[in-house]
Coordinates of C-alpha atoms and ligand atoms in Angstrom, one line a residue:
M1 CA 0.0 0.0 0.0
N2 CA 2.9 2.4 0.9
R3 CA 4.4 2.3 -2.6
Y4 CA 4.0 5.4 -4.8
H5 CA 4.7 6.4 -8.3
L6 CA 5.7 9.8 -7.0
L7 CA 6.6 10.7 -3.5
I8 CA 7.0 14.5 -2.8
V9 CA 8.7 16.0 0.2
G10 CA 7.5 19.5 0.9
A11 CA 4.0 21.0 0.1
G12 CA 4.9 24.5 -1.1
P13 CA 4.0 25.7 -4.6
A14 CA 6.5 23.4 -6.3
G15 CA 5.4 20.3 -4.4
L16 CA 1.7 21.1 -4.7
S17 CA 1.9 21.8 -8.5
A18 CA 3.7 18.5 -9.1
A19 CA 1.3 16.6 -6.8
Y20 CA -1.8 18.0 -8.7
A21 CA -0.3 17.2 -12.1
A22 CA 0.8 13.7 -11.1
A23 CA -2.6 12.9 -9.5
R24 CA -4.4 14.2 -12.6
S25 CA -2.5 11.8 -14.8
G26 CA -3.5 8.9 -12.6
A27 CA -0.3 8.3 -10.6
R28 CA -0.3 7.2 -7.0
V29 CA 1.1 10.3 -5.1
A30 CA 2.3 10.8 -1.6
L31 CA 2.9 14.3 -0.3
I32 CA 4.8 14.8 3.0
E33 CA 4.7 18.2 4.8
R34 CA 6.3 18.9 8.2
H35 CA 4.5 22.2 8.8
L36 CA 1.8 24.0 6.8
L37 CA 0.4 23.1 3.4
G38 CA 1.1 25.9 0.9
G39 CA 4.7 26.4 2.2
N40 CA 6.4 29.7 2.4
C41 CA 4.4 31.3 -0.5
L42 CA 1.0 30.9 1.1
N43 CA 1.9 31.2 4.8
T44 CA 4.9 33.6 5.1
G45 CA 5.8 34.9 1.6
C46 CA 3.9 36.0 -1.5
I47 CA 0.3 36.0 -0.1
P48 CA 0.7 37.8 3.3
S49 CA 3.2 40.3 1.7
K50 CA 0.9 41.1 -1.2
T51 CA -2.1 41.4 1.2
I52 CA -0.3 43.9 3.4
I53 CA 1.0 45.8 0.3
R54 CA -2.6 46.2 -0.9
T55 CA -3.6 47.9 2.3
S56 CA -0.5 50.0 2.4
R57 CA -1.2 51.2 -1.1
L58 CA -4.6 52.2 0.0
Y59 CA -3.1 54.4 2.8
R60 CA -0.8 55.9 0.2
D61 CA -3.7 56.7 -2.1
M62 CA -5.7 58.2 0.8
R63 CA -2.7 60.5 1.6
D64 CA -2.5 61.5 -2.1
A65 CA -6.3 61.9 -2.4
E66 CA -6.1 65.7 -3.0
Q67 CA -4.1 65.2 -6.1
F68 CA -7.1 63.3 -7.5
G69 CA -9.5 66.0 -6.5
A70 CA -10.8 63.9 -3.6
Q71 CA -11.1 64.6 0.1
V72 CA -10.5 62.1 2.9
P73 CA -12.6 63.1 5.9
G74 CA -10.7 63.7 9.1
G75 CA -7.2 62.5 9.7
I76 CA -5.9 59.2 8.4
T77 CA -5.2 56.7 11.2
V78 CA -3.8 53.2 10.6
D79 CA -5.6 50.4 12.4
F80 CA -2.7 48.0 12.3
P81 CA -4.4 45.1 14.1
A82 CA -7.2 45.3 11.5
V83 CA -4.6 45.2 8.7
M84 CA -3.1 42.1 10.1
A85 CA -6.5 40.5 10.7
R86 CA -7.1 40.9 7.0
V87 CA -3.8 39.2 6.2
R88 CA -4.9 36.2 8.4
R89 CA -8.3 36.1 6.7
V90 CA -6.9 36.1 3.2
R91 CA -4.3 33.4 4.2
A92 CA -7.1 31.3 5.8
R93 CA -9.3 31.6 2.7
L94 CA -6.5 30.6 0.3
S95 CA -5.4 27.7 2.5
E96 CA -8.8 26.1 1.9
F97 CA -7.7 25.7 -1.7
V98 CA -4.9 23.4 -0.6
S99 CA -6.4 21.7 2.4
A100 CA -5.6 18.1 3.2
E101 CA -9.3 17.2 2.5
R102 CA -9.1 18.7 -1.0
L103 CA -5.8 17.0 -1.7
A104 CA -7.2 13.7 -0.5
A105 CA -10.3 14.2 -2.7
I106 CA -8.2 14.1 -5.8
G107 CA -6.3 11.1 -4.6
I108 CA -3.2 12.5 -3.0
D109 CA -2.1 10.8 0.2
V110 CA -0.9 13.6 2.6
Y111 CA 1.5 12.7 5.4
F112 CA 2.3 15.3 8.1
G113 CA 5.8 15.0 9.6
E114 CA 9.5 15.3 8.9
A115 CA 10.6 13.3 5.9
R116 CA 14.0 11.4 5.9
F117 CA 15.4 9.3 3.2
A118 CA 16.0 5.7 4.4
G119 CA 17.6 4.5 1.1
P120 CA 17.6 5.2 -2.7
D121 CA 13.9 4.4 -3.0
S122 CA 12.4 4.9 0.4
V123 CA 11.5 7.6 2.9
T124 CA 10.4 7.5 6.5
V125 CA 7.9 9.8 8.0
G126 CA 7.1 9.2 11.7
A127 CA 6.8 5.4 12.0
E128 CA 5.9 4.9 8.4
V129 CA 8.2 3.7 5.6
L130 CA 7.1 4.8 2.2
R131 CA 8.5 3.4 -1.0
F132 CA 8.7 5.2 -4.4
K133 CA 9.3 4.8 -8.0
S134 CA 10.2 8.4 -8.3
A135 CA 10.6 11.1 -5.7
L136 CA 10.7 14.9 -5.8
I137 CA 12.3 17.1 -3.2
T138 CA 10.7 20.5 -2.8
T139 CA 11.7 21.5 0.7
G140 CA 12.2 25.2 0.0
A141 CA 14.5 27.5 1.9
R142 CA 14.7 29.5 5.1
P143 CA 15.9 33.0 5.9
V144 CA 19.6 33.7 6.3
T145 CA 20.8 35.5 9.4
P146 CA 23.7 37.9 8.6
P147 CA 26.6 37.5 11.0
I148 CA 26.1 40.9 12.7
P149 CA 27.5 41.0 16.3
G150 CA 24.7 41.5 18.8
L151 CA 21.8 40.8 16.3
E152 CA 20.8 37.5 17.8
E153 CA 20.9 38.9 21.3
A154 CA 18.8 42.0 20.4
G155 CA 16.3 39.9 18.5
Y156 CA 15.0 40.5 14.9
L157 CA 12.1 39.7 12.6
T158 CA 12.3 37.8 9.3
Y159 CA 9.5 37.0 6.8
E160 CA 8.7 34.0 9.0
N161 CA 7.4 36.1 11.9
V162 CA 6.9 39.6 10.6
F163 CA 3.3 38.8 9.6
D164 CA 2.5 37.8 13.2
L165 CA 3.1 41.4 14.5
T166 CA 0.2 42.9 16.3
E167 CA 1.7 46.3 16.7
C168 CA 3.3 48.4 13.9
P169 CA 6.9 49.2 14.9
K170 CA 7.3 52.9 15.3
R171 CA 10.9 52.8 14.1
L172 CA 11.9 49.9 11.8
L173 CA 15.3 49.0 10.4
V174 CA 15.2 46.8 7.3
I175 CA 18.4 45.1 6.5
G176 CA 18.5 44.0 2.8
G177 CA 17.5 45.8 -0.4
G178 CA 16.3 42.8 -2.4
P179 CA 12.6 42.2 -3.3
V180 CA 11.6 41.2 0.2
G181 CA 13.4 44.1 1.9
C182 CA 12.1 46.7 -0.5
E183 CA 8.5 45.4 -0.6
L184 CA 8.2 45.3 3.2
A185 CA 10.1 48.5 3.9
Q186 CA 7.7 50.4 1.6
A187 CA 4.6 48.7 3.1
F188 CA 5.6 49.4 6.7
A189 CA 6.5 53.0 5.8
R190 CA 3.0 53.5 4.3
L191 CA 1.5 51.9 7.4
G192 CA 3.2 54.5 9.6
S193 CA 6.6 53.1 10.6
Q194 CA 9.6 55.3 10.4
V195 CA 11.7 53.0 8.2
T196 CA 15.4 52.9 7.7
L197 CA 16.5 50.7 4.8
V198 CA 20.1 49.4 4.6
Q199 CA 21.6 47.8 1.5
D200 CA 25.2 46.8 1.2
E201 CA 25.3 47.2 -2.6
P202 CA 25.2 50.5 -4.6
M203 CA 21.6 50.0 -5.7
F204 CA 18.5 48.1 -4.8
L205 CA 17.5 44.9 -6.6
G206 CA 21.0 44.1 -7.7
H207 CA 20.0 42.1 -10.7
E208 CA 17.6 44.7 -12.2
E209 CA 18.5 47.4 -14.7
R210 CA 19.9 50.5 -13.2
D211 CA 17.2 52.9 -14.3
A212 CA 14.5 50.6 -12.8
A213 CA 16.4 50.4 -9.5
Q214 CA 16.9 54.2 -9.6
L215 CA 13.1 54.8 -10.0
L216 CA 12.5 52.4 -7.1
S217 CA 15.0 54.3 -4.9
D218 CA 13.2 57.6 -5.7
A219 CA 9.8 56.1 -4.9
L220 CA 11.1 54.7 -1.6
A221 CA 12.5 58.1 -0.7
R222 CA 9.2 59.7 -1.5
D223 CA 7.6 57.3 1.0
G224 CA 9.8 58.8 3.6
I225 CA 12.2 55.9 3.9
D226 CA 15.7 56.8 5.2
I227 CA 17.8 55.0 2.5
H228 CA 21.4 53.9 3.1
L229 CA 23.0 52.3 0.0
D230 CA 26.5 50.8 0.0
T231 CA 26.1 50.6 3.7
Q232 CA 26.6 47.7 6.2
A233 CA 25.1 47.1 9.5
I234 CA 28.1 46.1 11.6
G235 CA 26.8 45.9 15.2
V236 CA 23.6 45.8 17.2
R237 CA 23.1 46.5 20.9
V238 CA 20.2 47.2 23.3
Q239 CA 20.2 50.5 25.1
G240 CA 17.2 50.8 27.4
S241 CA 14.1 50.4 25.2
D242 CA 16.0 51.2 22.0
T243 CA 17.8 48.8 19.7
V244 CA 20.9 50.7 18.5
V245 CA 22.5 49.7 15.2
D246 CA 25.9 50.9 13.8
L247 CA 25.9 51.5 10.1
V248 CA 29.1 51.9 8.1
R249 CA 29.6 53.5 4.7
D250 CA 33.2 53.8 3.5
D251 CA 34.9 55.2 6.6
T252 CA 31.8 57.0 8.0
M253 CA 29.9 55.4 10.9
R254 CA 26.3 56.3 11.8
T255 CA 24.1 55.0 14.5
V256 CA 20.4 54.6 14.3
A257 CA 18.0 53.8 17.2
V258 CA 15.0 51.6 16.3
D259 CA 12.3 49.5 17.9
R260 CA 12.5 46.5 15.6
I261 CA 14.9 45.1 13.0
L262 CA 13.6 43.1 10.0
V263 CA 16.2 41.0 8.2
G264 CA 15.6 40.4 4.5
A265 CA 19.1 39.2 3.6
G266 CA 18.2 36.2 1.4
T267 CA 17.6 32.5 2.0
T268 CA 19.4 29.3 2.3
P269 CA 18.1 25.9 1.0
N270 CA 16.5 23.4 3.3
V271 CA 18.8 20.4 2.7
Q272 CA 19.5 19.5 6.3
N273 CA 17.9 16.5 8.2
L274 CA 16.7 14.9 5.0
A275 CA 19.5 12.1 5.1
L276 CA 20.2 12.9 1.5
E277 CA 23.4 10.8 1.7
A278 CA 21.3 7.7 2.3
A279 CA 19.5 8.4 -1.0
G280 CA 22.7 9.2 -3.0
V281 CA 21.6 12.8 -3.6
S282 CA 24.4 15.3 -3.8
Y283 CA 24.0 18.8 -2.5
D284 CA 25.8 22.0 -1.5
A285 CA 24.8 23.6 1.7
A286 CA 24.6 27.1 0.0
R287 CA 23.4 26.2 -3.5
G288 CA 21.1 23.4 -2.4
I289 CA 20.4 20.2 -4.2
L290 CA 22.4 19.8 -7.3
V291 CA 20.2 19.3 -10.4
D292 CA 20.7 19.2 -14.1
D293 CA 18.5 21.1 -16.6
F294 CA 15.9 18.3 -16.4
L295 CA 15.8 18.8 -12.6
R296 CA 17.4 15.3 -12.0
T297 CA 19.6 14.9 -9.0
T298 CA 22.5 12.5 -8.7
N299 CA 20.0 9.7 -7.9
R300 CA 18.1 9.1 -11.2
R301 CA 14.9 8.3 -9.4
I302 CA 14.9 11.5 -7.5
L303 CA 14.3 15.0 -8.8
A304 CA 14.3 18.4 -7.0
A305 CA 12.5 21.7 -7.7
G306 CA 11.8 25.1 -6.2
D307 CA 13.8 27.1 -3.7
V308 CA 15.7 24.1 -2.5
C309 CA 17.7 24.1 -5.8
T310 CA 16.9 26.5 -8.6
A311 CA 18.3 29.9 -9.2
H312 CA 15.0 31.7 -9.7
K313 CA 13.2 31.8 -6.4
F314 CA 9.7 32.5 -7.6
P315 CA 6.6 30.3 -7.1
H316 CA 5.5 30.5 -10.7
I317 CA 8.8 29.0 -11.8
E318 CA 8.3 26.4 -9.0
S319 CA 4.9 25.6 -10.5
V320 CA 6.6 25.2 -14.0
A321 CA 9.2 23.1 -12.3
G322 CA 6.5 20.9 -10.8
R323 CA 5.0 20.2 -14.2
I324 CA 8.4 19.5 -15.7
V325 CA 9.1 17.0 -12.9
V326 CA 5.9 15.0 -13.6
A327 CA 6.7 14.8 -17.3
N328 CA 10.4 13.8 -16.7
A329 CA 9.8 11.6 -13.7
L330 CA 6.7 9.7 -14.7
F331 CA 6.6 9.8 -18.5
W332 CA 10.2 9.7 -19.9
G333 CA 9.9 13.4 -20.7
R334 CA 12.9 15.5 -21.7
Q335 CA 11.6 18.9 -20.6
R336 CA 14.3 21.5 -19.8
L337 CA 14.0 24.2 -17.2
S338 CA 16.1 26.5 -19.3
A339 CA 13.5 26.3 -22.2
Q340 CA 10.9 28.1 -20.1
V341 CA 10.1 31.8 -20.4
V342 CA 10.1 33.0 -16.8
P343 CA 8.9 36.6 -15.9
W344 CA 9.2 37.9 -12.4
C345 CA 8.1 40.9 -10.5
T346 CA 8.9 42.9 -7.4
F347 CA 5.7 44.2 -6.0
T348 CA 6.9 47.6 -4.8
D349 CA 5.1 50.7 -6.0
P350 CA 5.9 51.1 -8.8
E351 CA 6.3 47.4 -9.5
I352 CA 9.4 46.2 -11.4
A353 CA 8.9 43.3 -13.7
H354 CA 11.3 41.6 -16.0
V355 CA 11.4 38.7 -18.5
G356 CA 14.2 37.3 -20.6
M357 CA 17.6 39.0 -21.2
Y358 CA 19.1 42.1 -19.7
V359 CA 21.2 44.4 -21.8
T360 CA 24.3 43.6 -19.9
E361 CA 23.7 39.9 -20.5
A362 CA 23.2 40.5 -24.2
R363 CA 26.5 42.4 -24.4
E364 CA 28.3 39.7 -22.5
K365 CA 27.0 37.1 -25.0
N366 CA 27.7 39.4 -28.0
V367 CA 24.0 39.4 -29.0
P368 CA 23.2 42.4 -31.1
I369 CA 20.4 44.1 -29.2
K370 CA 18.2 47.2 -29.7
T371 CA 16.0 48.7 -27.1
F372 CA 12.6 50.4 -27.5
T373 CA 11.5 52.4 -24.5
V374 CA 8.2 54.1 -23.8
L375 CA 7.8 56.2 -20.6
M376 CA 4.6 55.8 -18.7
H377 CA 4.0 59.6 -18.8
Q378 CA 3.5 59.3 -22.5
V379 CA 0.6 56.8 -22.0
A380 CA -2.9 58.3 -21.8
R381 CA -4.3 55.9 -19.3
A382 CA -1.3 56.2 -17.0
I383 CA -1.8 60.0 -17.0
A384 CA -5.5 59.6 -16.3
D385 CA -4.7 57.1 -13.5
G386 CA -2.1 59.4 -12.0
E387 CA 0.4 56.5 -12.4
E388 CA 3.0 58.1 -14.6
D389 CA 6.2 56.7 -12.9
G390 CA 8.0 54.1 -14.9
F391 CA 8.6 52.8 -18.4
V392 CA 8.2 49.8 -20.7
K393 CA 11.5 48.8 -22.3
V394 CA 11.6 46.0 -24.8
H395 CA 14.9 44.5 -26.1
V396 CA 14.9 42.9 -29.5
R397 CA 17.6 41.2 -31.6
E398 CA 18.8 43.9 -33.9
A399 CA 17.3 43.8 -37.4
T400 CA 14.9 40.9 -36.6
G401 CA 12.4 42.1 -34.1
Q402 CA 12.8 38.9 -32.0
I403 CA 12.0 39.8 -28.4
L404 CA 14.9 39.0 -26.2
G405 CA 13.7 40.5 -23.0
A406 CA 11.8 43.4 -21.4
T407 CA 11.7 45.4 -18.2
V408 CA 8.5 47.1 -17.1
V409 CA 8.4 49.6 -14.3
A410 CA 4.8 50.7 -13.6
R411 CA 2.1 50.5 -11.0
H412 CA 0.8 47.3 -12.6
A413 CA 4.1 46.0 -14.2
G414 CA 3.4 42.5 -13.0
D415 CA 0.3 42.4 -15.2
L416 CA 1.8 44.3 -18.1
I417 CA 4.8 42.0 -18.5
N418 CA 2.5 39.1 -19.3
E419 CA 1.7 40.3 -22.8
I420 CA 5.5 40.3 -23.6
S421 CA 6.0 36.9 -21.9
L422 CA 3.2 35.4 -24.0
A423 CA 4.8 36.8 -27.2
M424 CA 8.1 35.3 -26.2
S425 CA 6.6 31.9 -25.3
A426 CA 4.7 31.8 -28.6
G427 CA 7.7 33.0 -30.7
L428 CA 6.0 36.3 -31.7
D429 CA 8.1 39.2 -32.6
L430 CA 7.6 42.9 -31.5
Q431 CA 5.9 43.7 -34.8
A432 CA 3.2 41.2 -33.9
L433 CA 2.5 43.0 -30.6
G434 CA 2.1 46.2 -32.6
R435 CA -0.8 44.5 -34.5
V436 CA -2.7 43.7 -31.4
N437 CA -6.0 45.8 -31.1
E438 CA -6.5 47.0 -27.6
P439 CA -9.4 48.7 -25.8
Y440 CA -8.5 52.4 -25.3
P441 CA -7.3 53.7 -23.0
T442 CA -5.2 51.0 -21.2
Q443 CA -1.8 51.1 -19.7
S444 CA -0.7 48.2 -21.9
Q445 CA -0.8 50.7 -24.8
A446 CA 2.8 51.4 -23.7
I447 CA 3.7 48.0 -25.3
T448 CA 2.0 48.8 -28.6
M449 CA 3.8 52.1 -28.6
A450 CA 7.1 50.4 -28.1
A451 CA 6.2 48.1 -31.0
N452 CA 5.3 51.1 -33.2
A453 CA 8.6 52.7 -32.3
Y454 CA 10.2 49.5 -33.5
M455 CA 8.3 49.6 -36.8
Q456 CA 9.2 53.2 -37.4
S457 CA 12.9 52.3 -36.9
R458 CA 12.7 49.9 -39.9
P459 CA 12.1 52.1 -42.9
N460 CA 10.9 49.9 -45.8
A461 CA 12.4 51.7 -48.8
R462 CA 10.1 50.0 -51.4
R463 CA 7.0 50.5 -49.4
T464 CA 7.9 54.2 -48.8
W465 CA 8.6 54.7 -52.5
L466 CA 5.2 53.2 -53.5
R467 CA 3.3 55.2 -50.9
T468 CA 5.0 58.5 -51.9
K469 CA 4.3 57.7 -55.6
W470 CA 0.6 56.9 -54.9
L471 CA 0.0 60.0 -52.8
S472 CA 1.7 62.3 -55.4
W473 CA -0.5 60.7 -58.1
Ligands
FAD501 C1 8.1 37.9 2.0 C2 8.2 37.1 0.7 C3 7.4 37.5 -0.4 C4 7.5 36.8 -1.6 N1 6.7 37.2 -2.6 C5 6.8 36.6 -3.8 C6 6.0 37.0 -4.9 O1 5.3 38.0 -4.8 N2 6.1 36.4 -6.0 C7 6.9 35.3 -6.2 O2 7.0 34.8 -7.3 N3 7.7 34.8 -5.1 C8 7.6 35.4 -3.9 N4 8.4 35.0 -2.9 C9 9.1 33.7 -3.1 C10 8.3 32.4 -2.9 O3 7.6 32.5 -1.7 C11 9.1 31.2 -2.9 O4 9.9 31.2 -4.1 C12 8.3 29.9 -3.0 O5 7.5 29.8 -1.8 C13 9.2 28.6 -3.1 O6 8.3 27.5 -3.2 P1 8.9 26.0 -2.8 O7 7.8 25.1 -3.1 O8 10.2 25.8 -3.5 O9 9.2 26.0 -1.3 P2 8.4 26.5 0.0 O10 7.2 27.3 -0.3 O11 9.4 27.0 1.0 O12 7.8 25.1 0.6 C14 8.7 24.1 1.1 C15 7.8 23.2 2.0 O13 8.6 22.1 2.4 C16 8.4 21.8 3.8 N5 9.6 20.9 4.2 C17 10.9 21.3 4.4 N6 11.6 20.3 4.8 C18 10.8 19.2 5.0 C19 10.9 17.9 5.4 N7 12.1 17.4 5.8 N8 9.9 17.1 5.5 C20 8.6 17.6 5.1 N9 8.4 18.8 4.7 C21 9.5 19.7 4.6 C22 8.3 23.1 4.4 O14 7.6 23.1 5.6 C23 7.5 23.9 3.3 O15 6.1 23.9 3.6 C24 8.3 35.6 -1.7 C25 9.1 35.2 -0.6 C26 9.0 35.9 0.6 C27 9.8 35.5 1.7

């Protein structure tokens, strides 16, 4: 009875997506989870953060009401417990979609407990021994604690416990200017915290294009965040009711007094306590489980996906990975992770979304690239919406129109990027996007405008000659 076609360790987005796909194709599936179904994404990541961001945007909009010719009666006060109660409600509602009952109803056997490999084709969970034909490891990652003297003793928040706060910190230091640090710094600033944001690199979101990161920096400053780039937190101590942090930039030291510290300094893969050696699965403590492009580990029966191994730490790639796993593990598939078009987005305001190649990457690979940029303040709907910050930038292979990549900075960049991702997945060039008829006015008109700019950059001598002739006649 305890023999499965596919045994999955970890019920985050990667594990769940593989479990659904495998069960739908008729496989016997076991899913082992040691904590909460839905993993980091549902419980401590994407969902609670996007929920709190939604409320924080509303507060920002209320403060900007006059710009829209609207009045907010009385002063604006933030009811932080109510904000967090909404986070819990949303999380509870979405957790129904992945409840053990729902999973059981589609034929997935759910086991709660810590999974450990007992051999190359078996896993123990509690007193049970489960055997498998194929297994998938999707155990995710956990927050990294930077080695700052005094940090442990003073205490700090991470994404694992920040959504349990019942009181908004008056003064909050956020360490880390990646997506998690920037999103939460902005959200808490809008909810009333006096936020200091420290990043040890010269710009936020190190992997994004410079102008996108610069726009974000400006937006965070407008939200009143005290920004420290190229700065390191080097020591923490408690003085009375204050937590005092030493910040160093070049040779200059500054001290800030705060009430709470939130660390958003990256994650480390969950590879410990799985007895991976017993299963013959190689791993690296920092990079996670070693996989090839087909997501296979060093044990041919076992695959891995998601934050425990891949470079892109986003749940939609985890879902893609889950589907690849089912094809490759159960049906002799040869699907490659590198063949996927993977957009991502940082949900600050404005949002920063990207898909495909960056300019620097194209230059490194000697790919001839041409970029077409439309600023959001040229787009009618963005002006009407009062959402003029940002741009749509599409990179094409010179002289062909093949879309190589795009960056969108806009209030709804996460939605706008999808049109470009779809074109890239379907092999459509930028010219094809210019032929799309859209309702007017929409912000996605920015993409059509970029396509039109591309068309105008390609004078067709014969067509121009014919048109001129026709008109003169
Ligand atoms: C604050 C925050 C906001 C984010 N926002 C976004 C966003 O907006 N968009 C986006 O794309 N990404 C976002 N992310 C990233 C996203 O949450 C992760 O990439 C995603 O959750 C990874 O999915 P996963 O399935 O690999 O792992 P996880 O979701 O971490 O799931 C792994 C599961 O495995 C379980 N597990 C671990 N070890 C064992 C074991 N030995 N036995 C049994 N079970 C085990 C864990 O309990 C966990 O439930 C955000 C992350 C954070 C922290």
